[in-house]
CSV table of C-alpha atoms and ligand atoms in Angstrom, one decimal:
chain,number,residue,atom,x,y,z
A,170,MET,CA,11.3,7.7,-8.6
A,171,ALA,CA,7.5,7.6,-9.4
A,172,HIS,CA,5.8,10.7,-8.2
A,173,GLU,CA,2.6,10.1,-6.3
A,174,ARG,CA,-0.4,11.0,-8.4
A,175,LYS,CA,-3.7,9.8,-7.3
A,176,ILE,CA,-6.1,8.8,-10.1
A,177,LYS,CA,-9.8,8.5,-9.3
A,178,CYS,CA,-11.8,5.6,-10.7
A,179,ASP,CA,-15.2,6.2,-12.2
A,180,CYS,CA,-16.7,4.5,-9.1
A,181,GLY,CA,-15.2,7.2,-6.8
A,182,ARG,CA,-12.3,5.3,-5.2
A,183,PHE,CA,-8.7,6.0,-5.8
A,184,LEU,CA,-6.6,3.6,-7.9
A,185,GLU,CA,-3.9,1.8,-6.0
A,186,GLU,CA,-0.6,0.6,-7.4
A,187,LYS,CA,-0.2,-3.2,-7.2
A,188,GLU,CA,1.1,-6.2,-8.9
A,189,THR,CA,-1.6,-7.8,-11.1
A,190,ARG,CA,-1.9,-10.3,-13.9
A,191,ILE,CA,-2.9,-9.2,-17.4
A,192,GLU,CA,-2.9,-11.8,-20.2
A,193,HIS,CA,-0.8,-14.2,-17.9
A,194,ILE,CA,1.8,-11.5,-17.3
A,195,ILE,CA,2.5,-10.3,-13.9
A,196,THR,CA,2.9,-6.5,-14.0
A,197,GLY,CA,2.6,-3.4,-11.9
A,198,ALA,CA,-0.7,-1.6,-12.5
A,199,LEU,CA,-3.1,0.8,-11.0
A,200,VAL,CA,-6.1,-1.1,-9.7
A,201,CYS,CA,-9.3,0.1,-8.2
A,202,PRO,CA,-9.8,-1.7,-4.8
A,203,ASN,CA,-13.6,-1.3,-5.2
A,204,CYS,CA,-14.5,-2.4,-8.8
A,205,GLY,CA,-11.3,-3.9,-10.0
A,206,PHE,CA,-10.8,-1.4,-12.9
A,207,THR,CA,-7.2,-1.7,-14.0
A,208,THR,CA,-5.0,0.7,-15.9
A,209,LEU,CA,-1.3,1.2,-16.6
A,210,THR,CA,0.8,4.3,-16.3
A,211,LYS,CA,3.1,5.0,-19.2
A,212,GLU,CA,6.1,3.4,-17.4
A,213,GLN,CA,4.0,0.4,-16.4
A,214,ALA,CA,2.8,0.0,-20.0
A,215,LYS,CA,6.3,0.0,-21.2
A,216,MET,CA,7.3,-2.6,-18.7
A,217,PHE,CA,4.2,-4.7,-19.6
A,218,GLN,CA,5.1,-4.5,-23.3
A,219,LYS,CA,8.6,-5.8,-22.6
A,220,ARG,CA,7.3,-8.6,-20.4
A,221,LEU,CA,4.7,-9.5,-23.1
A,222,GLU,CA,7.5,-9.7,-25.7
A,223,LEU,CA,9.5,-12.0,-23.5
A,224,HIS,CA,6.4,-14.1,-22.8
A,225,ASN,CA,5.8,-14.4,-26.6
A,226,ALA,CA,9.5,-15.3,-27.1
A,227,VAL,CA,9.7,-17.9,-24.3
A,228,ASP,CA,6.3,-19.6,-23.9
A,229,GLN,CA,6.2,-22.7,-25.9
A,230,GLU,CA,6.3,-26.5,-25.7
A,231,LYS,CA,9.8,-28.0,-25.8
A,232,GLN,CA,11.1,-31.5,-25.9
A,233,ILE,CA,13.9,-32.7,-23.6
A,234,ILE,CA,16.9,-33.6,-25.7
A,235,LYS,CA,20.1,-35.4,-24.9
A,236,ILE,CA,23.3,-33.3,-24.6
A,237,GLY,CA,26.2,-35.6,-23.9
A,238,ASN,CA,25.1,-37.6,-20.8
A,239,SER,CA,22.8,-34.8,-19.7
A,240,MET,CA,19.3,-33.8,-20.5
A,241,GLY,CA,18.7,-30.4,-22.0
A,242,ILE,CA,16.2,-28.0,-23.4
A,243,THR,CA,17.1,-25.3,-25.9
A,244,LEU,CA,16.2,-21.7,-25.4
A,245,PRO,CA,14.6,-19.7,-28.2
A,246,GLU,CA,17.0,-17.6,-30.4
A,247,LYS,CA,14.8,-14.6,-29.8
A,248,LEU,CA,16.1,-14.4,-26.2
A,249,ARG,CA,19.2,-12.7,-27.6
A,250,ASP,CA,17.1,-9.7,-28.2
A,251,PHE,CA,16.7,-9.5,-24.4
A,252,GLY,CA,20.4,-9.5,-23.8
A,253,ILE,CA,20.5,-13.2,-22.9
A,254,LYS,CA,23.8,-14.8,-24.1
A,255,ILE,CA,25.6,-18.1,-24.1
A,256,GLY,CA,27.6,-18.3,-20.9
A,257,ASN,CA,25.0,-16.4,-18.8
A,258,LYS,CA,24.1,-17.9,-15.5
A,259,VAL,CA,20.6,-19.0,-14.7
A,260,LYS,CA,19.1,-20.2,-11.5
A,261,LEU,CA,16.7,-23.2,-11.5
A,262,GLU,CA,14.1,-23.3,-8.8
A,263,ALA,CA,11.5,-26.0,-8.2
A,264,ILE,CA,7.9,-24.6,-7.9
A,265,ASN,CA,6.2,-28.0,-7.4
A,266,GLU,CA,6.6,-31.6,-8.5
A,267,ARG,CA,5.6,-30.7,-12.1
A,268,SER,CA,7.2,-27.3,-12.7
A,269,PHE,CA,10.3,-25.2,-12.1
A,270,LYS,CA,11.3,-21.7,-13.1
A,271,VAL,CA,14.5,-20.5,-14.8
A,272,GLU,CA,15.6,-17.2,-13.3
A,273,LEU,CA,18.0,-15.2,-15.5
A,274,GLY,CA,21.0,-13.9,-13.7
B,488,ZN,ZN1,-13.6,1.6,-9.3
């Protein structure tokens, strides 16, 4: 879908499309392999903005609560803005002994 359009960095090398981390967000970006200069295309900027909003909605400290005989954590109300509804399936995956991720279905 994206048309190839090479953009030259000030240092002379061409920028390459790759996944990078900006403000803790993993996003597609154009990165210079030489000096590390990073920029976003219009589409990448839009995607980054969306991820940043989700990041701001989700990232917070929570306390584990008791729900019946189970342990639970509540999800922020703001997630509704991202189309996440009660009844949606999520996948839990352990990252290491201290963290796991919740993948939205
Ligand atoms: Zn460069």
